[in-house]
XYZ file of C-alpha atoms in Angstrom:
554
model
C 54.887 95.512 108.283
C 55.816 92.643 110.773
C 56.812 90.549 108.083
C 59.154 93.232 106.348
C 60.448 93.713 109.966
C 61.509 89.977 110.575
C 62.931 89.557 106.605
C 65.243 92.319 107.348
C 66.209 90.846 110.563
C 66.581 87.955 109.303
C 68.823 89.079 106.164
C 70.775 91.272 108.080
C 71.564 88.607 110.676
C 72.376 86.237 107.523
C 74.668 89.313 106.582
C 76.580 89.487 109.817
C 77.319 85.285 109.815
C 78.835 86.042 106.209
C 80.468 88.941 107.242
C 81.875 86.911 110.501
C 82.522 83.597 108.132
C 84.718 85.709 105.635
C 86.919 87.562 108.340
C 87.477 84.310 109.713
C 88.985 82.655 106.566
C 90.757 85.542 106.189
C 92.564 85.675 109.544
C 93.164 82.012 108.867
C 94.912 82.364 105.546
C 96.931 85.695 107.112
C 97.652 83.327 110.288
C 98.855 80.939 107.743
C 101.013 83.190 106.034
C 102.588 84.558 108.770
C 103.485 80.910 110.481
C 105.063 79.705 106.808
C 106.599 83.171 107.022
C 108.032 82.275 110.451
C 109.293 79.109 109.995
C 111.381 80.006 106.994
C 113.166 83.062 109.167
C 114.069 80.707 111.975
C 115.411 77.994 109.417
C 117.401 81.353 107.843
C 118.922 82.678 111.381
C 122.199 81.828 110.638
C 121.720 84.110 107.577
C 120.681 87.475 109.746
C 123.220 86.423 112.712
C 126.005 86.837 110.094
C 124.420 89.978 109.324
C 124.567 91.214 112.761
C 128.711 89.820 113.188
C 129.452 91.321 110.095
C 127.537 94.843 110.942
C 129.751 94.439 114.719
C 133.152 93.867 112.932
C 132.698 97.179 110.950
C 132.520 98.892 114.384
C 135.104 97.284 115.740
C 137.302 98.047 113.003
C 136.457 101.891 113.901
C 138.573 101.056 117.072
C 141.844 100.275 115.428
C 141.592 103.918 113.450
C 145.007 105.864 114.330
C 144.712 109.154 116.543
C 141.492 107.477 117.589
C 140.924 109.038 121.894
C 139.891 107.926 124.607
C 136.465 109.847 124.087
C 136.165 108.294 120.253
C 137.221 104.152 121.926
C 133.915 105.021 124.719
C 131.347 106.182 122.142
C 132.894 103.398 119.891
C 132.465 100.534 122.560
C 128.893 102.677 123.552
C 127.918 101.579 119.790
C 129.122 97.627 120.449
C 127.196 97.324 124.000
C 123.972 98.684 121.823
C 124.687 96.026 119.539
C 125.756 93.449 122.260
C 123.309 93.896 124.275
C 120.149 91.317 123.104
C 123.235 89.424 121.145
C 125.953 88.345 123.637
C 126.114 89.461 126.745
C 129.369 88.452 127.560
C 130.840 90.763 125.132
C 128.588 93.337 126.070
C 129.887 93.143 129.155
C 133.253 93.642 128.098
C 133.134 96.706 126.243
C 131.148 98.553 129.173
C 133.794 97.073 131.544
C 136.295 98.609 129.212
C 134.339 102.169 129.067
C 134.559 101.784 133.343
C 138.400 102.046 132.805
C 137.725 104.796 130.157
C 136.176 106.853 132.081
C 137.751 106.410 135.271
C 140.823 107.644 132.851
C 139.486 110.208 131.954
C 137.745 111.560 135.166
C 134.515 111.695 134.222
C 131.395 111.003 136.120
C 128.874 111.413 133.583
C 130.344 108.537 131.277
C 131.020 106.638 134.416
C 127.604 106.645 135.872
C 126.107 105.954 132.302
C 128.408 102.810 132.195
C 127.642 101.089 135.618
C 123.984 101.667 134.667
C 124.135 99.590 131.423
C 126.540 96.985 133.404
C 123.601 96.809 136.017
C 121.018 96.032 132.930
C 123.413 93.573 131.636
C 123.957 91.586 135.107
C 120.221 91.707 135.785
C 119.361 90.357 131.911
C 122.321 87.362 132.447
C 120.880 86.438 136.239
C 123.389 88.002 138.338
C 120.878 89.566 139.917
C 122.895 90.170 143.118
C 125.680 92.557 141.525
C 123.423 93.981 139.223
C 121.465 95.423 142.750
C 124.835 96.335 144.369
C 125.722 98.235 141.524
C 122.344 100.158 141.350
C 122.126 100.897 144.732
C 126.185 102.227 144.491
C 124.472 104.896 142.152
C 123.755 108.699 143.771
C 120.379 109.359 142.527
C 121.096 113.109 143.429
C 124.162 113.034 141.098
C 122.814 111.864 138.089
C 121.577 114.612 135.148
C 118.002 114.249 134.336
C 118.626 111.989 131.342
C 120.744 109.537 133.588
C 118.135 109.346 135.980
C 115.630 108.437 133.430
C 117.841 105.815 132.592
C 118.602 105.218 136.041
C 114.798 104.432 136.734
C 114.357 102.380 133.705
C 117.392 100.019 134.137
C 115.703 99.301 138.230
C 112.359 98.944 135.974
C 113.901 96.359 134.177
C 116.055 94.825 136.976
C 112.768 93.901 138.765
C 111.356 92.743 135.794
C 113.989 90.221 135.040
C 113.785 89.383 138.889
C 109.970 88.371 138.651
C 110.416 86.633 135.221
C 113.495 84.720 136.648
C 112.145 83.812 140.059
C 108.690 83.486 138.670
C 106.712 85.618 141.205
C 104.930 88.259 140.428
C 105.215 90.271 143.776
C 108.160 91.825 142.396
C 105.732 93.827 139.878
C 105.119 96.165 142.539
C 108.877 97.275 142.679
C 108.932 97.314 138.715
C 105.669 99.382 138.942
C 107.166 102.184 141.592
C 110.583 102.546 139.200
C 107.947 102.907 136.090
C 106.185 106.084 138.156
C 108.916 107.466 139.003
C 110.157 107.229 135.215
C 106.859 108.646 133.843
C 107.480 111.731 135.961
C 110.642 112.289 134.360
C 110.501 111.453 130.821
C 109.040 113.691 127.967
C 105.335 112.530 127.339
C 105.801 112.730 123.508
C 108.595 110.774 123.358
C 108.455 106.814 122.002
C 109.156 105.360 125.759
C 107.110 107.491 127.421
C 103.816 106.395 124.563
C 105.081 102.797 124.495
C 105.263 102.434 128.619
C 101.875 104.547 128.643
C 99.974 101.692 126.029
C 101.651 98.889 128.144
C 100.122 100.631 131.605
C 96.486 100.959 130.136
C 96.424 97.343 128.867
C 94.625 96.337 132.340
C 93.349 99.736 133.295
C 91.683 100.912 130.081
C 92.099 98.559 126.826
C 90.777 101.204 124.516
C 93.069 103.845 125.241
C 95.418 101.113 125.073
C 94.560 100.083 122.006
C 94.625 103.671 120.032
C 98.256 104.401 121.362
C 99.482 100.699 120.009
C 97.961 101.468 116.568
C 99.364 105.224 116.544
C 102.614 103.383 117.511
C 102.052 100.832 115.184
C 101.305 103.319 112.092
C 104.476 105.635 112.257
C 106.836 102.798 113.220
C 108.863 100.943 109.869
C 107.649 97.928 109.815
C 110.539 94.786 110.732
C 112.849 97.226 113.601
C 113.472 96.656 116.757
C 111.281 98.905 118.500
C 108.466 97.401 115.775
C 109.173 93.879 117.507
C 108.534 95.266 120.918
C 105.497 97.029 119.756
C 103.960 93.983 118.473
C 104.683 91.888 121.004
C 103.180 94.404 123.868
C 100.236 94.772 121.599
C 99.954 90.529 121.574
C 99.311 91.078 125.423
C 96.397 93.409 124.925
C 94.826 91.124 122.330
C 95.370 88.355 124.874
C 93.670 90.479 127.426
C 90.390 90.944 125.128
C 90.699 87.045 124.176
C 91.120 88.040 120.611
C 93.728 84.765 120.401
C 94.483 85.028 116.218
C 95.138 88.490 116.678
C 97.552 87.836 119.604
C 99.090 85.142 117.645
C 99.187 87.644 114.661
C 101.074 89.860 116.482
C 103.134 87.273 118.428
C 104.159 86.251 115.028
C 104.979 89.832 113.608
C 107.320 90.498 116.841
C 109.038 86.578 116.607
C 109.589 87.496 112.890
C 111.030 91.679 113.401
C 113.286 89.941 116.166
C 114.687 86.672 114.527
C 115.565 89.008 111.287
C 117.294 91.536 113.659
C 119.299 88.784 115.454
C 117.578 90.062 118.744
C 117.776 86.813 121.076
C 115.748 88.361 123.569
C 112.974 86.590 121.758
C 109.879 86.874 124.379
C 107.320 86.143 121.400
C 109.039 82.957 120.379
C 108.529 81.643 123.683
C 104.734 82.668 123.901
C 104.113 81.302 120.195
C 105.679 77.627 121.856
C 103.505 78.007 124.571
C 100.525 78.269 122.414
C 101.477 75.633 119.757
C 101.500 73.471 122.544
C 98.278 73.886 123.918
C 96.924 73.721 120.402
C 98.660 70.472 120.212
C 101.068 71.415 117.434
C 103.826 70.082 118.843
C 106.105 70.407 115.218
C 105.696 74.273 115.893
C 106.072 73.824 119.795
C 109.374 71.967 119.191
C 111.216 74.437 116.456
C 110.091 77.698 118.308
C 111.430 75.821 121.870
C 114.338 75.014 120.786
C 115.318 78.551 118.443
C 114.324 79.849 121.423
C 116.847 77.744 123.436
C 119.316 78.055 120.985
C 119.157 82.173 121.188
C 118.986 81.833 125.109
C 122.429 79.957 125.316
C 124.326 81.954 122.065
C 122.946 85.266 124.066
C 123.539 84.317 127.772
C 120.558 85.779 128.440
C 119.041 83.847 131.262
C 116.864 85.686 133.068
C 113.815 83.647 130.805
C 116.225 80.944 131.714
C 114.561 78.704 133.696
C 110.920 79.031 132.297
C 112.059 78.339 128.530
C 114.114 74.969 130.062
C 111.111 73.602 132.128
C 109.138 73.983 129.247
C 111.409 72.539 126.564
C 110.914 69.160 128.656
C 107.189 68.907 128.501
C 107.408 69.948 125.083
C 110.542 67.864 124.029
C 108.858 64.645 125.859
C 105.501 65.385 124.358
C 107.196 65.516 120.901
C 109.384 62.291 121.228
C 106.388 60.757 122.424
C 104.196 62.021 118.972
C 107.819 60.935 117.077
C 107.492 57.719 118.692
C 103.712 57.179 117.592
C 104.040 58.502 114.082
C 107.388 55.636 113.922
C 104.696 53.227 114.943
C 102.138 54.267 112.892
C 104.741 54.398 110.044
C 105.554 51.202 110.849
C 102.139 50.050 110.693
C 101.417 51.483 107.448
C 104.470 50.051 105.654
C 103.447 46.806 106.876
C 100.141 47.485 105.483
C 101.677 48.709 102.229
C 103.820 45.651 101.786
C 101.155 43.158 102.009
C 98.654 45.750 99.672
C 101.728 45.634 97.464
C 102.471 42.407 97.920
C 98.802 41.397 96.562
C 98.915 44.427 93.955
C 101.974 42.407 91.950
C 100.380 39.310 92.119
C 97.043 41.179 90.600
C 99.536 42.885 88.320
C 100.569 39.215 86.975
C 96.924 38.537 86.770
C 96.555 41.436 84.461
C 99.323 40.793 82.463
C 98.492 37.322 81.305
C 94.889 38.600 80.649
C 96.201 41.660 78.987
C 98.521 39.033 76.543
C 95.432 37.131 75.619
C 93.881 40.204 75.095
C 96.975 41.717 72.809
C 96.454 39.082 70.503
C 92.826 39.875 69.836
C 93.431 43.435 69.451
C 96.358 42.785 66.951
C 93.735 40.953 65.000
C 91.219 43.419 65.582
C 93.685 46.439 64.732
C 94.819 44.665 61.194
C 91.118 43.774 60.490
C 90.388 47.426 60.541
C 93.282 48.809 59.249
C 91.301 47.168 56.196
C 88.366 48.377 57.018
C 89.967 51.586 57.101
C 92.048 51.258 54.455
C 88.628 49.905 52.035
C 86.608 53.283 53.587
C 89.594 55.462 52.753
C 89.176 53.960 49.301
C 85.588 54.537 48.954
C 85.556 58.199 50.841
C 88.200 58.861 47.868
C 85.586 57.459 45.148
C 83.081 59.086 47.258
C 85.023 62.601 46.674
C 85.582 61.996 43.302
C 82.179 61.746 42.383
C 80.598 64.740 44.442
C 83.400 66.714 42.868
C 81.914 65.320 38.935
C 78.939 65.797 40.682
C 79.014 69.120 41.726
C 80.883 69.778 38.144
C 77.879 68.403 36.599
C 75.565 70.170 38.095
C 76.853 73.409 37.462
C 77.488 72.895 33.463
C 74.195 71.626 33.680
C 72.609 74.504 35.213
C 74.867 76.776 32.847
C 73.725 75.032 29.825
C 70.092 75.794 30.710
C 71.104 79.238 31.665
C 73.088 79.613 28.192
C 69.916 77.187 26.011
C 67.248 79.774 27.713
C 69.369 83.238 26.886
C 70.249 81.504 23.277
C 66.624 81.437 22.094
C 66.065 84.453 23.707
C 68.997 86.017 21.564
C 67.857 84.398 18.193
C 64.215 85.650 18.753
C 65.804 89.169 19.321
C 68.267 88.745 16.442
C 65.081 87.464 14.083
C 62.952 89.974 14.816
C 65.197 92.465 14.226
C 66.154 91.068 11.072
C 62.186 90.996 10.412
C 62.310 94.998 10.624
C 65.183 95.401 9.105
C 63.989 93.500 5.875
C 61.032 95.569 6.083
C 62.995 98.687 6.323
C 65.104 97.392 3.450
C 62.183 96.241 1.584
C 60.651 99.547 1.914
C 63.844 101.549 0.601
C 63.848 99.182 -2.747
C 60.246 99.555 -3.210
C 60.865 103.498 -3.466
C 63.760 103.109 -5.571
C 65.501 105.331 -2.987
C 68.742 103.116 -4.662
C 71.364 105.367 -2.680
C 70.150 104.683 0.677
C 70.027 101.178 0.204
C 73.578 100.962 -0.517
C 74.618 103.734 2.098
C 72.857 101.047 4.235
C 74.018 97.693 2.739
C 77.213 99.295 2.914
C 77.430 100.610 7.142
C 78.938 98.266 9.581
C 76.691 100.952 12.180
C 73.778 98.115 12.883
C 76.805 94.538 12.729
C 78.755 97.596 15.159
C 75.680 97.605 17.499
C 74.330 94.202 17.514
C 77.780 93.173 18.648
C 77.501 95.501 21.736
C 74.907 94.627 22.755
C 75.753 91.066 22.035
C 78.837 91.790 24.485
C 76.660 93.415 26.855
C 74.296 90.415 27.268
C 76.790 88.327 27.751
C 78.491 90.262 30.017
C 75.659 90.424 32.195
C 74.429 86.817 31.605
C 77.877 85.746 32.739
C 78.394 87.923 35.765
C 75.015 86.525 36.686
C 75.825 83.095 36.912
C 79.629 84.534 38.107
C 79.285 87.236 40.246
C 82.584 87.519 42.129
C 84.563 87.260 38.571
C 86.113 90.101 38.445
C 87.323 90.766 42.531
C 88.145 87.054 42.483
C 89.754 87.288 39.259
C 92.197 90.537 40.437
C 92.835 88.485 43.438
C 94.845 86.204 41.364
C 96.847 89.276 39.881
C 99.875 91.558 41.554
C 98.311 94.714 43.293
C 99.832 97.186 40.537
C 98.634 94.555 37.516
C 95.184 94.793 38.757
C 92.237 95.496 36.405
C 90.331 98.414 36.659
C 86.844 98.811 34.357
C 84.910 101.969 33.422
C 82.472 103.285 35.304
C 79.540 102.021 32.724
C 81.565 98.334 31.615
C 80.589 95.168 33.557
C 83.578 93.277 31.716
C 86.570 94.029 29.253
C 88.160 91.719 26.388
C 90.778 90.225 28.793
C 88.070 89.466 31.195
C 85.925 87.795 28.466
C 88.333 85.905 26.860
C 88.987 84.133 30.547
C 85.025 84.301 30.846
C 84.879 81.970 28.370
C 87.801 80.132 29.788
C 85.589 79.939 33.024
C 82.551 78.417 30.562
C 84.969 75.532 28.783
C 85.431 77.166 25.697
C 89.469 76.568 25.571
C 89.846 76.782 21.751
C 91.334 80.199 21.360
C 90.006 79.600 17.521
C 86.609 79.840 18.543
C 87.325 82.618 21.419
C 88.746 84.776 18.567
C 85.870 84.522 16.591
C 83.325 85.509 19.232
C 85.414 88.741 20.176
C 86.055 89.310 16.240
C 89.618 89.149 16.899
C 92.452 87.462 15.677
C 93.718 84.083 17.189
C 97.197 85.581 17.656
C 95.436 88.527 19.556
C 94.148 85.969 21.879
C 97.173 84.327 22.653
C 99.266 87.598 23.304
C 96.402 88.495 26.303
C 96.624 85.091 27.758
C 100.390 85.292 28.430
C 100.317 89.269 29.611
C 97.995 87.851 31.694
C 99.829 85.184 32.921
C 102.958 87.577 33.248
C 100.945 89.658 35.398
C 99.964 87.094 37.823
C 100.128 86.964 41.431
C 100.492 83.308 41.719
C 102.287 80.851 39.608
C 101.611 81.987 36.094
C 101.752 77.943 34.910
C 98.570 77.743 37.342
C 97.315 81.169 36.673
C 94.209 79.372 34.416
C 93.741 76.742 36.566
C 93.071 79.381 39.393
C 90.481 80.982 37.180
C 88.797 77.826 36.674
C 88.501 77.230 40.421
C 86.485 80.675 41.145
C 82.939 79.613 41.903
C 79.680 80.407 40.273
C 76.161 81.089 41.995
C 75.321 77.653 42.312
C 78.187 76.647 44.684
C 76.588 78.598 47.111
């Protein structure tokens, strides 16, 4: 029982190690995957940027439309800040400057509130931190509708989170944190903020309630939007939390990927993936995700990431022109190396080539002595042929002229013995004087009539035993609707026997018309209605029937 105990231990720890082993090379391959995956959207940017410019010119063609009002030019420009906003911040900034004016026109708080909010959010994403808090502050909390203030709290949420990011203290959480409070007070618990902020909260409080809302997120979100990207990379941070670092760099990778294809340049996860390549010293993948994410930092304005992406592009860019600088001297090296192995490999070459000369001309006389060697033991395999062909050909009219010798004397002991009682009979007839039967019987053809069937019939057999696939190999030679067909109780008819005896050697169609009791004419016309009725070339129709095998081929 012991025993038993440990083997199962011991298989199903074996069990686990495989199980552990195979999710590992799994992840690997999917990490894989996902980094080729990666690499080819950020060397294809340019491709979904033009996307985005040429989606932005179809709105802004929506301005120009006559009779268009006031109203229609502020939810129009609403539309280009929303695209804008993660894309260029400058002209964000000028179509919410524009709705100020709009609204100010038209005398109307709401719009004018909503528009100094997402000026605020724009100041505090390009670093003016300072205007972005006079602006917020300008705003009368007790004013603003309930969905203003929601957006009211989460544009101060945000302003202190670009504040900590940009200054790089994380004191300023505590602000961020109050404005988030506030914010879940307001805003409707089943609504996708409200579940995303909720996930992002629990992340250091309670991972597994964490973790359910992320995959409930994660499940009825379309894979490759916007709000997919900032699932994925909120859910990176949890993994990072419960050091589960290839599923944070899973996810890091599925957010990098959703935003590069969406032309969002507020690309958080390509920074984190640099940070990472870099500490697993893969400083190709540092350097590319550095500088796309540089590149989207200065196209964007965005800067409030600013000053962390630019002190890290130095360690990273030095680092890199330092590994540049090895692999030059290592190349260098190497070519070196290669010149002198190549160097040594022609003069080996030379070596060869003499050699090989020396050995040409010994091969030449090699190759024409066998070519008449080969050309002699074609010469005797074609003798060789020849004579196991008269070999085999021997053989078999030998073994049919037994067969035939053996079923002769067996045919003239029959035919003599019958004679013997048919003398007697005869005998017996004349020794009655019964005169009138004896000629009645001198005068029948009723016994010549049966000795000759039977005569057929033996031979019939006799052949078909040394010939058994005759007759199927013989209507294999003829045209489907030419095709003989015997009676139920005949083994062979008078064309087959007249090529039967073809088959044996007997060619004289003198002598074939005298065993069928025919004339030699007769013969003839069968042989060509044969021929006419073959399937193959009717001038070698015989010489097909002399190529079907007998029993001794076999």
């Amino acid at each position: 029982m012991k025993f038993n105990c440990c083997f199962l231990k011991k298989r199903f720890l074996l069990l686990l190690i495989a199980l552990g082993i195979g999710s590992a090379l799994y992840a690997n391959d999917e990490l894989k995957l996902l980094t080729d995956s990666l690499r080819r959207v950020i060397d294809e940017k340019h491709v979904f940027v033009k996307e985005k410019e040429d989606r932005i010119n179809r709105i802004k063609c929506m301005l120009k439309s006559p009779g268009l009002t006031l109203e229609g030019e502020y939810r129009i420009n609403l539309r280009l800040y929303n695209e804008y906003k993660k894309f260029h911040i400058d002209s964000a900034i000028h179509y919410v400057d524009r709705n100020i004016e709009i609204s100010r026109q038209l005398n109307r708080p709401y719009f004018t509130n909503q528009s100094f909010l997402n000026l605020g959010l724009l100041y505090s994403m390009c670093g003016r931190f300072r205007e972005a808090e006079i602006i917020l502050k300008s705003i009368k909390t007790s004013e603003l509708p309930r969905d203003l203030l929601i957006n009211y709290y989460q544009t101060y949420s945000s302003f202190w989170g670009h504040y900590s990011i940009s200054v790089a203290n994380n004191l300023y959480g505590k602000q961020q944190a109050a404005y988030q409070d506030s914010l879940f007070a307001l805003i409707d618990h089943t609504s996708w903020d409200y579940r995303m902020s909720q996930a992002s909260y629990y992340i250091w409080r309670d991972t597994l309630k964490s973790k359910e809302i992320f995959k409930e997120l994660l499940e009825i979100e379309e894979v490759g939007t916007p709000n997919y990207a900032m699932i994925t990379h909120s859910y990176s941070r949890l993994c990072h939390h419960q050091k589960k670092y290839d599923e944070e760099k899973k996810y890091l990778m599925l957010s990098a990927i959703a935003d590069t294809r969406n032309a969002t340049r507020e690309n958080a996860s390509l920074q984190s993936l640099a940070l990472i390549a870099y500490d697993e010293q893969n400083l190709a993948d540092a350097f590319k995700f550095t500088q796309s994410a540089i590149d989207d930092v200065i196209s964007s304005g965005i800067h409030f990431r600013a000053i962390e992406i630019y002190k890290f592009n130095s360690i990273i860019n030095t680092a890199y022109q330092a590994e540049q600088a090895r692999s030059r001297s290592h190349l260098t090296t190497f070519l070196i190396s290669t010149s002198i192995i190549l160097f040594l490999l022609v003069l080996l070459v030379l070596f060869i080539y003499i050699q090989m000369k020396k050995i040409l001309k010994i091969k030449q006389a090699l190759a024409q002595s066998n070519e008449e060697l080969l050309r002699l033991n074609n010469k005797l395999n074609s003798m060789n042929s020849q004579l196991n062909d008269t070999n085999n050909q021997l053989c078999e009219i030998n073994s049919i002229k037994e067969y035939y010798i053996a079923e002769f004397f067996d045919v003239c002991f029959s035919y003599i013995h019958k004679m013997e009682k048919y003398q007697n009979m005869l005998y017996k007839i004349a020794i009655n004087k019964y005169y009138d039967e004896l000629i009645k019987k001198l005068k029948s053809s009723a016994l010549i009539d049966e000795e000759l069937s039977a005569l057929y019939t033996r031979f019939d057999k006799v052949f078909l035993g040394l010939y058994p696939t005759f007759v199927s190999d013989f209507n294999a030679l003829l045209k489907d609707e030419e095709k003989i067909i015997l009676k139920p109780d005949a083994l062979l008819n008078r064309e087959l026997r007249i090529y039967a005896l073809l088959r044996l050697g007997i060619t004289d169609s003198g002598k074939i018309a005298n065993f069928l009791r025919c004339s030699t004419s007769t013969v003839y016309n069968y042989r060509t209605k044969m021929r006419n009725k073959a399937a193959v070339d009717r001038d070698e129709f015989e010489n097909e029937i002399m190529k079907i095998s007998s029993t001794q081929d076999t």
